[in-house]
XYZ file of C-alpha atoms in Angstrom:
398
model
C 60.551 58.188 70.205
C 61.038 59.726 73.637
C 60.016 56.483 75.289
C 62.526 54.512 73.208
C 65.285 56.968 74.111
C 64.324 56.754 77.791
C 64.387 52.943 77.740
C 67.739 52.925 75.951
C 69.317 55.436 78.349
C 68.266 53.572 81.482
C 69.369 50.107 80.455
C 70.720 48.415 83.544
C 73.806 47.324 81.580
C 74.904 50.965 81.476
C 74.439 51.748 85.140
C 74.718 48.515 87.123
C 77.306 45.723 87.330
C 76.702 42.454 85.454
C 74.026 40.324 87.102
C 72.256 43.287 88.735
C 69.035 44.789 87.353
C 66.777 47.644 88.367
C 64.445 45.102 89.986
C 67.206 44.362 92.472
C 67.215 48.042 93.435
C 63.574 48.209 94.478
C 62.924 50.358 97.537
C 61.112 49.359 100.695
C 59.883 51.209 103.756
C 63.263 50.926 105.463
C 65.493 51.062 102.386
C 65.906 54.016 100.046
C 68.153 54.051 96.972
C 69.225 57.093 94.928
C 66.692 58.058 92.262
C 67.620 60.130 89.178
C 64.609 62.393 89.709
C 66.178 63.567 92.978
C 68.799 65.466 90.969
C 66.150 67.900 89.736
C 66.027 69.338 93.249
C 69.549 70.702 92.756
C 68.314 73.302 90.224
C 65.977 75.231 92.584
C 68.524 74.768 95.377
C 71.169 76.294 93.099
C 68.957 79.304 92.430
C 68.458 79.695 96.169
C 72.239 79.650 96.612
C 72.582 82.370 93.964
C 70.107 84.543 95.888
C 71.915 83.842 99.173
C 75.215 84.696 97.517
C 73.933 88.032 96.191
C 72.612 88.931 99.629
C 75.840 87.789 101.301
C 78.085 89.787 98.982
C 75.984 92.929 99.281
C 75.230 92.820 103.016
C 78.418 91.251 104.390
C 81.295 91.000 101.923
C 81.216 94.519 100.466
C 80.968 96.308 103.848
C 83.695 94.000 105.146
C 85.961 94.920 102.243
C 85.559 98.596 103.106
C 86.351 98.040 106.785
C 89.411 95.951 105.936
C 90.805 98.639 103.657
C 90.230 97.024 100.268
C 90.275 99.949 97.874
C 89.256 99.827 94.242
C 91.861 101.133 91.864
C 90.882 104.334 90.085
C 90.861 103.407 86.419
C 91.353 106.071 83.759
C 88.312 106.250 81.512
C 88.383 106.147 77.751
C 87.258 109.321 76.028
C 83.795 109.019 74.425
C 84.121 107.976 70.803
C 80.948 106.668 69.086
C 82.805 104.981 66.233
C 85.244 103.108 68.459
C 82.480 102.290 70.936
C 80.377 100.749 68.161
C 83.297 98.631 67.002
C 84.015 97.614 70.603
C 80.453 96.520 71.361
C 79.561 94.908 68.015
C 82.804 93.566 66.553
C 85.567 92.792 68.985
C 87.206 94.203 72.090
C 90.771 93.615 70.986
C 91.151 94.672 67.326
C 93.969 93.406 65.179
C 96.667 95.594 63.672
C 94.885 96.085 60.344
C 91.669 97.034 62.091
C 93.534 99.514 64.277
C 94.959 101.205 61.180
C 91.523 101.386 59.567
C 89.920 102.807 62.726
C 92.725 105.334 63.113
C 92.094 106.639 59.594
C 88.342 106.821 60.117
C 88.705 108.677 63.420
C 91.648 110.778 62.245
C 93.666 109.695 65.267
C 97.139 108.213 65.712
C 97.205 104.429 65.880
C 98.724 104.523 69.365
C 95.803 106.605 70.656
C 93.295 104.180 69.169
C 95.172 101.260 70.700
C 95.261 103.026 74.061
C 91.521 103.780 73.823
C 90.706 100.078 73.434
C 93.032 99.222 76.292
C 91.330 101.715 78.601
C 87.894 100.603 77.432
C 88.645 96.955 78.171
C 89.884 97.867 81.623
C 86.652 99.740 82.329
C 84.827 96.419 81.963
C 87.182 94.524 84.241
C 85.938 93.688 87.743
C 86.908 95.816 90.685
C 89.003 94.623 93.599
C 85.985 94.710 95.907
C 84.124 92.349 93.554
C 87.018 89.893 93.628
C 87.100 90.179 97.417
C 83.363 89.515 97.671
C 83.536 86.446 95.444
C 86.451 85.042 97.445
C 84.564 85.615 100.706
C 81.513 83.746 99.400
C 83.522 80.768 98.153
C 85.538 80.666 101.368
C 82.337 80.640 103.426
C 80.841 77.851 101.358
C 83.978 75.690 101.269
C 84.370 75.928 105.030
C 80.732 74.922 105.558
C 80.920 72.180 102.946
C 84.209 70.739 104.201
C 83.150 70.489 107.820
C 79.736 69.207 106.754
C 81.505 66.451 104.847
C 83.664 65.579 107.833
C 80.624 65.526 110.123
C 78.783 63.236 107.712
C 81.696 60.875 107.057
C 83.639 60.668 110.304
C 81.705 57.600 111.483
C 81.425 55.971 108.041
C 83.619 52.890 107.558
C 84.690 53.758 103.972
C 86.431 56.919 105.175
C 88.967 54.754 106.984
C 88.874 51.551 104.937
C 88.484 52.348 101.246
C 87.472 48.800 100.333
C 84.245 49.466 102.227
C 83.222 51.702 99.300
C 82.287 48.519 97.439
C 80.878 46.317 100.181
C 77.404 45.295 99.025
C 77.570 47.516 95.932
C 75.299 48.568 94.288
C 72.696 47.685 96.914
C 73.893 50.325 99.361
C 71.002 52.239 100.979
C 71.121 56.032 100.796
C 71.231 57.738 104.175
C 69.533 61.152 104.581
C 72.782 62.853 105.635
C 74.514 61.647 102.449
C 71.568 62.799 100.332
C 71.690 66.358 101.679
C 75.466 66.488 101.431
C 75.193 65.513 97.771
C 72.484 68.103 97.142
C 74.602 70.801 98.792
C 77.620 70.115 96.597
C 75.695 69.627 93.354
C 73.626 72.772 93.924
C 76.767 74.794 94.566
C 78.417 73.753 91.299
C 75.213 74.445 89.399
C 75.175 77.914 90.974
C 78.765 78.448 89.790
C 77.671 77.578 86.265
C 74.741 79.999 86.469
C 76.975 82.872 87.634
C 79.984 82.035 85.453
C 79.251 84.794 82.879
C 79.087 87.399 85.672
C 82.003 86.218 87.815
C 85.577 87.421 87.544
C 86.935 85.907 84.355
C 90.299 84.253 84.832
C 92.926 82.997 82.446
C 91.892 79.383 82.998
C 88.260 80.163 82.090
C 88.017 77.214 79.689
C 89.515 74.847 82.253
C 86.986 76.127 84.778
C 84.137 75.240 82.436
C 85.565 71.766 81.896
C 86.041 71.365 85.643
C 82.475 72.427 86.504
C 80.995 70.238 83.753
C 83.060 67.212 84.771
C 82.178 67.766 88.435
C 78.442 68.054 87.732
C 78.482 64.982 85.497
C 80.544 63.079 88.036
C 78.265 63.957 90.967
C 75.122 63.249 88.926
C 76.343 59.968 87.486
C 77.747 58.780 90.795
C 74.382 59.499 92.391
C 72.365 57.653 89.725
C 74.741 54.665 89.721
C 74.942 54.733 93.547
C 78.643 55.595 93.678
C 77.723 57.631 96.738
C 80.587 56.464 98.905
C 83.322 57.195 96.395
C 81.624 60.484 95.515
C 81.715 61.730 99.092
C 85.459 61.051 99.255
C 86.013 63.062 96.076
C 84.078 66.043 97.436
C 85.848 66.115 100.811
C 89.287 65.898 99.179
C 88.500 68.816 96.874
C 87.085 71.033 99.605
C 90.155 70.532 101.823
C 92.523 72.607 99.661
C 89.873 75.115 98.557
C 89.473 76.152 102.198
C 93.001 77.606 102.036
C 92.872 79.019 98.507
C 90.141 81.579 99.083
C 91.583 83.178 102.266
C 94.896 83.446 100.421
C 93.151 85.582 97.809
C 91.349 87.584 100.494
C 94.570 88.546 102.268
C 96.172 89.292 98.920
C 93.426 91.802 98.149
C 93.925 93.271 101.641
C 97.668 93.701 100.927
C 98.641 91.570 103.924
C 101.603 90.115 102.089
C 103.169 88.031 104.861
C 99.873 86.412 105.838
C 99.052 85.875 102.184
C 102.438 84.271 101.494
C 102.124 81.967 104.511
C 98.634 80.840 103.538
C 99.756 80.349 99.964
C 102.508 77.960 101.044
C 100.019 76.051 103.232
C 97.528 75.920 100.364
C 100.222 74.695 97.965
C 101.219 71.868 100.302
C 97.602 70.824 100.961
C 96.692 71.032 97.266
C 99.674 69.040 96.000
C 99.307 66.362 98.686
C 95.518 66.043 98.409
C 95.252 66.227 94.607
C 98.437 64.435 93.542
C 98.796 61.868 96.346
C 95.594 61.308 98.323
C 93.189 61.638 95.382
C 94.985 59.134 93.087
C 95.306 56.549 95.879
C 91.990 57.069 97.655
C 89.856 57.540 94.540
C 91.546 56.509 91.282
C 93.241 53.385 92.597
C 90.130 52.600 94.589
C 87.730 52.763 91.629
C 90.121 51.084 89.221
C 91.455 48.240 91.371
C 89.431 47.662 94.548
C 86.117 47.740 92.677
C 87.260 44.794 90.540
C 87.250 42.643 93.665
C 83.438 43.001 93.742
C 82.292 43.126 90.097
C 83.479 42.904 86.501
C 83.982 46.029 84.351
C 80.899 47.556 82.730
C 79.968 50.842 81.045
C 79.447 52.743 84.297
C 82.826 51.579 85.552
C 84.623 52.976 82.489
C 82.571 56.162 82.422
C 83.162 57.121 86.046
C 86.876 56.412 85.685
C 87.072 58.667 82.627
C 85.465 61.522 84.577
C 87.813 60.971 87.507
C 90.826 60.986 85.183
C 89.635 64.271 83.609
C 89.620 65.779 87.088
C 93.100 64.415 87.703
C 94.398 65.980 84.471
C 93.029 69.317 85.651
C 94.763 68.716 88.986
C 98.046 68.262 87.134
C 97.450 71.436 85.110
C 96.781 73.546 88.208
C 99.626 71.854 90.086
C 102.054 73.014 87.403
C 100.861 76.593 87.884
C 101.178 76.299 91.657
C 104.665 74.765 91.480
C 105.726 77.606 89.196
C 104.388 80.151 91.692
C 106.160 78.383 94.557
C 109.389 78.447 92.554
C 108.987 82.192 91.991
C 108.206 82.638 95.677
C 111.405 80.849 96.722
C 113.515 82.918 94.310
C 111.905 86.315 94.893
C 110.749 85.936 98.493
C 107.218 87.090 97.724
C 104.205 85.525 96.117
C 103.622 86.186 92.439
C 100.222 87.453 91.364
C 97.667 84.746 90.798
C 98.532 83.374 87.365
C 94.871 82.524 86.873
C 93.762 86.108 87.445
C 92.710 88.335 84.607
C 94.929 91.277 85.527
C 94.641 94.672 83.933
C 96.630 94.651 80.710
C 97.238 98.375 81.018
C 99.570 97.787 83.951
C 102.410 96.700 81.696
C 101.405 98.830 78.736
C 101.019 101.991 80.818
C 104.364 101.377 82.454
C 105.892 100.888 79.019
C 104.341 104.131 77.811
C 105.560 105.987 80.892
C 109.064 104.622 80.410
C 109.031 105.779 76.814
C 107.834 109.235 77.863
C 110.488 109.428 80.572
C 113.153 108.343 78.130
C 111.935 110.928 75.627
C 111.839 113.639 78.303
C 115.160 112.485 79.629
C 116.775 112.779 76.215
C 115.308 116.258 75.740
C 116.415 117.329 79.203
C 119.868 115.868 78.663
C 120.232 117.609 75.313
C 119.107 120.910 76.872
C 121.512 120.499 79.742
C 124.424 119.628 77.497
C 123.670 122.446 75.047
C 123.258 124.979 77.859
C 126.411 123.707 79.475
C 128.244 124.097 76.201
C 127.009 127.695 75.837
C 127.979 128.509 79.413
C 131.390 126.984 78.938
C 131.976 128.961 75.767
C 130.720 132.161 77.372
C 132.890 131.790 80.427
C 135.851 130.420 78.606
C 137.557 133.805 78.061
C 137.417 134.449 81.791
C 138.819 131.066 82.640
C 141.466 131.023 79.953
C 143.734 133.192 82.057
C 146.098 131.543 84.415
C 147.021 133.624 87.462
C 150.712 133.652 88.223
C 152.257 133.977 91.624
C 153.524 137.523 90.901
C 149.992 138.734 90.281
C 150.352 139.074 86.508
C 147.878 137.339 84.324
C 149.018 135.283 81.379
C 147.009 134.134 78.435
C 146.926 130.377 78.044
């Protein structure tokens, strides 16, 4: 059974253009082609990256956040309540209205206090600012290393300058050691992101992140097995270019350096929109869809790799819409809006709303006290003021 599945999966019709078989991809002493078994190395490399990341965040990023003045916000803690805590940990963290009413009756508390308890409890589980800073520092460090590694590997490769060279001699394109290690670096990093996804800061586009990581891993893995190495390296360099500006933007935002953050955000927006909406479609999508047809006829691998590339492009469009919206807000307001992908504390708005209500309530009470006291004072002093003094010194009742 397993052997039949293995033979079916590795049919050359799936992976290679018409007329090419696995026998044509036999290695020699001087020629090495990508082998699927090589991808297994990315798993231990990913675990090594996770260890390096933990050490980096603890030894470098956290102390750096303290020196740069990144302060964690003091969050009010929810009062201990075993019944609400049990519901929170076993049922759900955000109860519906009917559940709030039921819990309020069981705890003999007002509904608003129960609702506020869950809000405070959820915020206790949200990541601190120093954690966000540390994650941004790690990603920034990696993207810088990865981007310049990609440039160093590709600067003398002909397909970086002439995209038709991606298909010259395909699929019999030998794998160079520098390209192998560049691939392993990128694939290991995305595997490490998948491993740490449950522990990282959860953002509003969490589902899109999962789709992005899965599509990226599948794309890198498939492109390696089918020897789309040249087109794969272009995809990785294009993606790393804008990410190099995204992470420092977040870092300066956490540091409250608003002007630097706003400037970097505008640079990131320009690089992202140009690289993902202009360079990527022409260099990659048009290249794989049109230029490749000059070398071979369509086959399963051709359609599959194009589907993965289009999924990435749809995600580019999704994130571009968010960025354009933020740029629009920036132009109108003159300052950058909070990251729309961030999972901000929900209590910010709710607490402000509660404070406004309390102020309004206190304001009404104060106003009523002032007006009532003023009325009493006016009535008390009215007899004294009801006399009009005449010029001859006699007083006359009004």
